[in-house]
Structure formats: structure tokens, C-alpha cells
Tab-separated table of C-alpha atoms in Angstrom:
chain	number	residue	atom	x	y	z
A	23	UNK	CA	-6.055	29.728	17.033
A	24	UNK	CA	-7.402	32.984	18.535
A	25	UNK	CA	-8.771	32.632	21.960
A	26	UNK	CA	-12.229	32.552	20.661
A	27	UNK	CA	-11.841	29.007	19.210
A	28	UNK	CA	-13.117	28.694	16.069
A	29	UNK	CA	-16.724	26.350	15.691
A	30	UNK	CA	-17.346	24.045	13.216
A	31	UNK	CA	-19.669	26.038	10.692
A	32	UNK	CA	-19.897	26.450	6.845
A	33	UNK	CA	-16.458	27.226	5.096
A	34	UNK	CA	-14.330	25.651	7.799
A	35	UNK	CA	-11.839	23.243	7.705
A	36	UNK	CA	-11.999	20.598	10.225
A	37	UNK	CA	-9.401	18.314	11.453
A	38	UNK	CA	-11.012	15.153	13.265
A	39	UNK	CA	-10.144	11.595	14.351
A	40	UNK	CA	-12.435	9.177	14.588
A	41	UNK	CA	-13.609	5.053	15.240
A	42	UNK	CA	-16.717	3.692	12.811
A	43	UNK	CA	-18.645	1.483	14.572
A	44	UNK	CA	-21.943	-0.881	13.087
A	45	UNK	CA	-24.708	-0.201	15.556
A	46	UNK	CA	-26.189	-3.349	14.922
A	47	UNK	CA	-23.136	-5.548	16.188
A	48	UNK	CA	-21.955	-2.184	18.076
A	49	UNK	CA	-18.410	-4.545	18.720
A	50	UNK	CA	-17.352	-4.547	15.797
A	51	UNK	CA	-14.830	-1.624	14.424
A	52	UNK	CA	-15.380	-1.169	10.564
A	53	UNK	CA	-12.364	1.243	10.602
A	54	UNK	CA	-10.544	3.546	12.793
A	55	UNK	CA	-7.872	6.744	12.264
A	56	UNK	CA	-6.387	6.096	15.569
A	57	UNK	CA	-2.429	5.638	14.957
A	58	UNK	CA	-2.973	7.556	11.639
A	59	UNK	CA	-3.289	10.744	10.207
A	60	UNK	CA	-6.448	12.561	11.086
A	61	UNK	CA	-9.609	12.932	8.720
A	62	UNK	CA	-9.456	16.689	7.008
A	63	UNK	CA	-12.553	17.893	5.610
A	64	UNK	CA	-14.140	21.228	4.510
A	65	UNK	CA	-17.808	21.494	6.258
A	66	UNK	CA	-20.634	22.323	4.685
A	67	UNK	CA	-19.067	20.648	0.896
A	68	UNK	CA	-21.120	17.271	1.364
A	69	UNK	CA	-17.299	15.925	1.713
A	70	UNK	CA	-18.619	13.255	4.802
A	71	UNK	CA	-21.334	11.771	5.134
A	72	UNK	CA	-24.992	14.195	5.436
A	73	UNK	CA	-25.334	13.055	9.410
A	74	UNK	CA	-22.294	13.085	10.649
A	75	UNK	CA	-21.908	16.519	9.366
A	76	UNK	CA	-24.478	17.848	10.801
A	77	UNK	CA	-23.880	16.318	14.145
A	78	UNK	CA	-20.279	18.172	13.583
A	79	UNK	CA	-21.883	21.777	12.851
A	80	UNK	CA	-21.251	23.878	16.286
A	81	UNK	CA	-18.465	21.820	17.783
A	82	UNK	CA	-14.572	23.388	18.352
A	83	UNK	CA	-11.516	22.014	18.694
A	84	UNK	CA	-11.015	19.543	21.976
A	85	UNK	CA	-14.730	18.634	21.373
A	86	UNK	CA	-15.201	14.582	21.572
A	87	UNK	CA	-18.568	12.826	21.077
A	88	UNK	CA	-20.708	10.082	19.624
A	89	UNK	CA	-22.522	10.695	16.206
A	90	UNK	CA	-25.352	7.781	15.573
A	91	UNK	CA	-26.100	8.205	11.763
A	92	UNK	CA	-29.339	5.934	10.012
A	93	UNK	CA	-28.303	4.576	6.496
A	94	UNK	CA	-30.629	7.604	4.747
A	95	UNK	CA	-28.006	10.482	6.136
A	96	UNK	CA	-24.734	8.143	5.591
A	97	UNK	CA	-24.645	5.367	2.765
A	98	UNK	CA	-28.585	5.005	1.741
A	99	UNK	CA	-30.294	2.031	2.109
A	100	UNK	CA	-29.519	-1.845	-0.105
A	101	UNK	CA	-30.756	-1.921	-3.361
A	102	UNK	CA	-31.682	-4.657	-4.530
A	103	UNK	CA	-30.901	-3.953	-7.900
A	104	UNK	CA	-27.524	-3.300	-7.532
A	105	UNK	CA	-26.514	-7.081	-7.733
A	106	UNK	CA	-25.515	-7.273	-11.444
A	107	UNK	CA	-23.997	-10.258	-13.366
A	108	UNK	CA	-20.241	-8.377	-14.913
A	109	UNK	CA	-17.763	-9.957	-17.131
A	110	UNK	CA	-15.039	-10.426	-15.475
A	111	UNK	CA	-12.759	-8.763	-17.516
A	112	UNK	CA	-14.603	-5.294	-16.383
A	113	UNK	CA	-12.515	-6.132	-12.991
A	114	UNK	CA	-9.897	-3.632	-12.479
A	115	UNK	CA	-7.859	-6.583	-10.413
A	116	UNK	CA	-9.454	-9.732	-11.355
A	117	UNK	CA	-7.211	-11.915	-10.021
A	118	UNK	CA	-8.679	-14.868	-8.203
A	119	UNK	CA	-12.005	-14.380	-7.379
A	120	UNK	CA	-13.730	-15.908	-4.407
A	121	UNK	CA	-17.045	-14.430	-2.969
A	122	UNK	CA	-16.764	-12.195	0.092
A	123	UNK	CA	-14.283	-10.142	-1.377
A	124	UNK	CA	-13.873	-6.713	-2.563
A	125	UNK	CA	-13.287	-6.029	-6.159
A	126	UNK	CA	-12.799	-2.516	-8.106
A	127	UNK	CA	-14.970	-2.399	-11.016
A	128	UNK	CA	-14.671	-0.045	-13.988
A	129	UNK	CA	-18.702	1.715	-14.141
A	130	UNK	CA	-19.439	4.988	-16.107
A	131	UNK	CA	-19.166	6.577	-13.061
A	132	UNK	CA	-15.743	5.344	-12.656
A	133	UNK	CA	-13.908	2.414	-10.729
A	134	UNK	CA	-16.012	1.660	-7.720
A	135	UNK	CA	-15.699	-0.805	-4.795
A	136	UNK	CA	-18.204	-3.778	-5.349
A	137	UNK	CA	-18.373	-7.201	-3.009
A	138	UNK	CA	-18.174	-10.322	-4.778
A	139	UNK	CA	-21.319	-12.786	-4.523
A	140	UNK	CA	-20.927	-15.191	-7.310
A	141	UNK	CA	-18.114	-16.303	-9.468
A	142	UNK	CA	-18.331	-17.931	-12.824
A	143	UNK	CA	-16.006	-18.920	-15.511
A	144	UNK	CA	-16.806	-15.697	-17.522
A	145	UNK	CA	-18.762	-13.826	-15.192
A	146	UNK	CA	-18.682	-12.531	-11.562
A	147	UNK	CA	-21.788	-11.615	-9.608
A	148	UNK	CA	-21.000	-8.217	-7.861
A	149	UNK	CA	-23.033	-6.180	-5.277
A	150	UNK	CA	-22.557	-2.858	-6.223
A	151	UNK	CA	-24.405	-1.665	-2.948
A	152	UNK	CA	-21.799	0.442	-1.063
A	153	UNK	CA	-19.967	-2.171	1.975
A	154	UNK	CA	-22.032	0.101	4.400
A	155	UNK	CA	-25.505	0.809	2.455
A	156	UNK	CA	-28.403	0.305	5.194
A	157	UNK	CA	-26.026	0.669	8.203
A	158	UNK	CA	-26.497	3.014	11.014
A	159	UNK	CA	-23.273	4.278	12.319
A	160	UNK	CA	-22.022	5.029	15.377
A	161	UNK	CA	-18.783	7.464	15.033
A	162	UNK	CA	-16.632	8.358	17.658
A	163	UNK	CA	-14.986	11.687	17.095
A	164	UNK	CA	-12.363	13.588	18.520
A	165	UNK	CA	-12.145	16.916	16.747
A	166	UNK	CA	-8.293	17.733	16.497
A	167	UNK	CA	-8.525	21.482	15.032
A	168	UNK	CA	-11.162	24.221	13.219
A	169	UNK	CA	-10.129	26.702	10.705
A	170	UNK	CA	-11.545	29.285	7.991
A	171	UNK	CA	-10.792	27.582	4.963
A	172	UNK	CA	-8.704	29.108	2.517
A	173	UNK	CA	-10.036	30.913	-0.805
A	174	UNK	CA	-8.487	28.490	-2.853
A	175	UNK	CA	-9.702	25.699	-0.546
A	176	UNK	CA	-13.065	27.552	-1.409
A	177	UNK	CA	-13.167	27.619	-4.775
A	178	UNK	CA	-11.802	23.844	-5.438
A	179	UNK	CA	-14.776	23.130	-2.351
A	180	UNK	CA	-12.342	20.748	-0.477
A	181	UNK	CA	-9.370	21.346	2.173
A	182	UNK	CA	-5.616	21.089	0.578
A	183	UNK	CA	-2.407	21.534	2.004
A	184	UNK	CA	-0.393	19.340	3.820
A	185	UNK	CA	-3.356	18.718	6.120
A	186	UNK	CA	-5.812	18.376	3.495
A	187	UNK	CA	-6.764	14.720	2.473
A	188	UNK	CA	-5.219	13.692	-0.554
A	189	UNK	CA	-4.998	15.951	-2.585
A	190	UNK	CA	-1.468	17.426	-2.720
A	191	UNK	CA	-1.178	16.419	-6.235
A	192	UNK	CA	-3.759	19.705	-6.320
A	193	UNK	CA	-1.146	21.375	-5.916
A	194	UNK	CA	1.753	21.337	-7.810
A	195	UNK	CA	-0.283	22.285	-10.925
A	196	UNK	CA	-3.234	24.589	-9.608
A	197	UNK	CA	-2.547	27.329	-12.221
A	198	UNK	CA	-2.724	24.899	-14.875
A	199	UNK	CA	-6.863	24.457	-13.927
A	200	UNK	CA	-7.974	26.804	-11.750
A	201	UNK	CA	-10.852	27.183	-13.536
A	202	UNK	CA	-11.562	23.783	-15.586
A	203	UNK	CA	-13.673	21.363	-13.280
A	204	UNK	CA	-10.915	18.019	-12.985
A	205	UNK	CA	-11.120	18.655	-9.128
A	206	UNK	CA	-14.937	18.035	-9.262
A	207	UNK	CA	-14.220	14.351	-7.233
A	208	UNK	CA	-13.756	16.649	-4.189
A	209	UNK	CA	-17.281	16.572	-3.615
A	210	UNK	CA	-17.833	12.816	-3.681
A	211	UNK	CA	-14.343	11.797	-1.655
A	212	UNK	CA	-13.047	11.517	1.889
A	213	UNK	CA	-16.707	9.472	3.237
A	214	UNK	CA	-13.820	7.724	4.400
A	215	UNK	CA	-10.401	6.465	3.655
């Protein structure tokens, strides 16, 4: 870093850890990084959630504080409609089923994470409502490091590199689709790990 340490604004790739908390039972820790790698993210990519990025936007490296983030700027409010009756053979892992748990389902938008409400012989009751839909969050942060983010990091509209999150397969074949759209999950991924 230069001595003017670099701020968390568009085009910059952060390096954070942080603690999720549920404001509602504000005990309870939905997940954590500490003792793991750090979060890396390119701001201003919609690659975290809306209100915790903007509650990043001006901070630097050292910074630590609280973000409180209503369901509308992190996972949206419950729909009701997203509790759907699925054969159970749509299951990525159906393996025994009980309610409370977390399945992977295969949708048109891909596999996503559903919570199991009802299991039949043939069919499973899912809520495809995301695990933290109508939450407000409470993140702790710790901001580790800022940096301008790279041109390629720019044009694929996520970090990469050793300290970018998952996605060092990017690398080892960028020439092969630098300009096809396969990367285009960037913008939906790293919410959280």
C-alpha cells in the first residue's frame, strides 16, 4: 500500500473478515470467517449483499465496524410462494430426508439451497426462500486490505488471484473465454461462503 491507504470505492478489491449475526436473536452466530480465509470481493459488482456494501463504501484497511442490514438490502423478504411440492428425484443429494434440513435442488436457475418442510414417499416439500430471506443482519467486519482491482479482475467483474474467492479455476484457462460470458456467476456469488 502507498501511504495514502487506499478507500473502499468502485473498482476495488476488498479483503474483509467478518461474524453474521440474526438481529432478532442477536446471540446467535449464523456464520463466521474467523480462523479462515478472509472474504475477497470486488466493490461496486453487487458481489455481497446491496447493504453491507454500501455500509463498506469509504472505509480502508484497519477499519472495523458493525453493518445492520434489513432483509430488502440483503436476502429480500419470505415468499410465501416459494414453498413448492418437488419430486424427490429433482434432489441433487436425496439421501434421507428429514425436515429441517438443507437440500440442493436442481431449478432452471441452477442447483440452489432449499430447507426441507415436508417429506413424502415421492415428494418433498421444500422452501425455496433463501435460509436468511426476511432477516436483518448484523455483520461484524474487520477490513483486512483495499486495492485497485486488476483489468482482468474488471472485465470478468469479480476479484481472482490467489486472494480472490474461488475462482482460481478462472485462471488456468482465461484465454480460452475471455470474451464468452461462462464467468457470468461472478455477479450472483460470494453473499457468503
Amino acid at each position: 500500500m502507498s501511504s495514502g491507504a487506499a478507500k473502499v470505492d468502485a473498482d476495488t478489491v476488498v479483503t474483509f473478515h467478518y461474524s453474521l449475526r440474526d438481529r432478532e436473536s442477536a446471540d446467535e452466530l449464523i456464520e463466521s470467517s474467523t480462523g479462515k480465509e478472509p472474504v475477497v470481493y470486488m466493490h461496486g459488482h453487487a458481489n455481497i449483499v446491496p447493504g453491507l456494501e454500501e455500509q463498506m463504501s469509504g472505509k480502508q484497511a484497519g477499519d472495523k465496524f458493525t453493518a445492520t442490514v434489513p432483509p430488502e438490502q440483503a436476502y429480500g423478504l419470505r415468499d410465501p410462494n416459494a414453498v413448492q411440492r418437488v419430486p424427490i428425484k429433482h434432489l441433487v443429494n436425496a439421501g434421507k430426508l428429514v425436515a429441517g434440513q438443507t437440500v440442493a435442488v436442481n431449478t432452471h436457475q441452477g442447483a440452489r439451497q432449499a430447507l426441507v418442510v415436508k417429506v413424502g414417499h415421492f415428494n418433498v416439500d421444500l422452501d425455496l426462500n433463501h435460509p436468511l430471506a426476511g432477516k436483518t443482519l448484523v455483520f461484524d467486519i474487520e477490513i483486512v486490505g483495499v486495492r485497485a482491482a486488476t483489468p482482468e479482475e474488471l472485465e470478468h467483474g469479480h476479484a481472482h488471484g490467489p486472494d480472490g474467492h474461488g475462482h482460481d479455476h478462472d485462471h488456468d484457462h482465461d484465454h480460452d473465454h475471455d470474451h464468452d460470458h461462462d464467468h457470468e456467476h461472478g455477479e450472483h456469488g460470494h453473499r457468503h461462503d
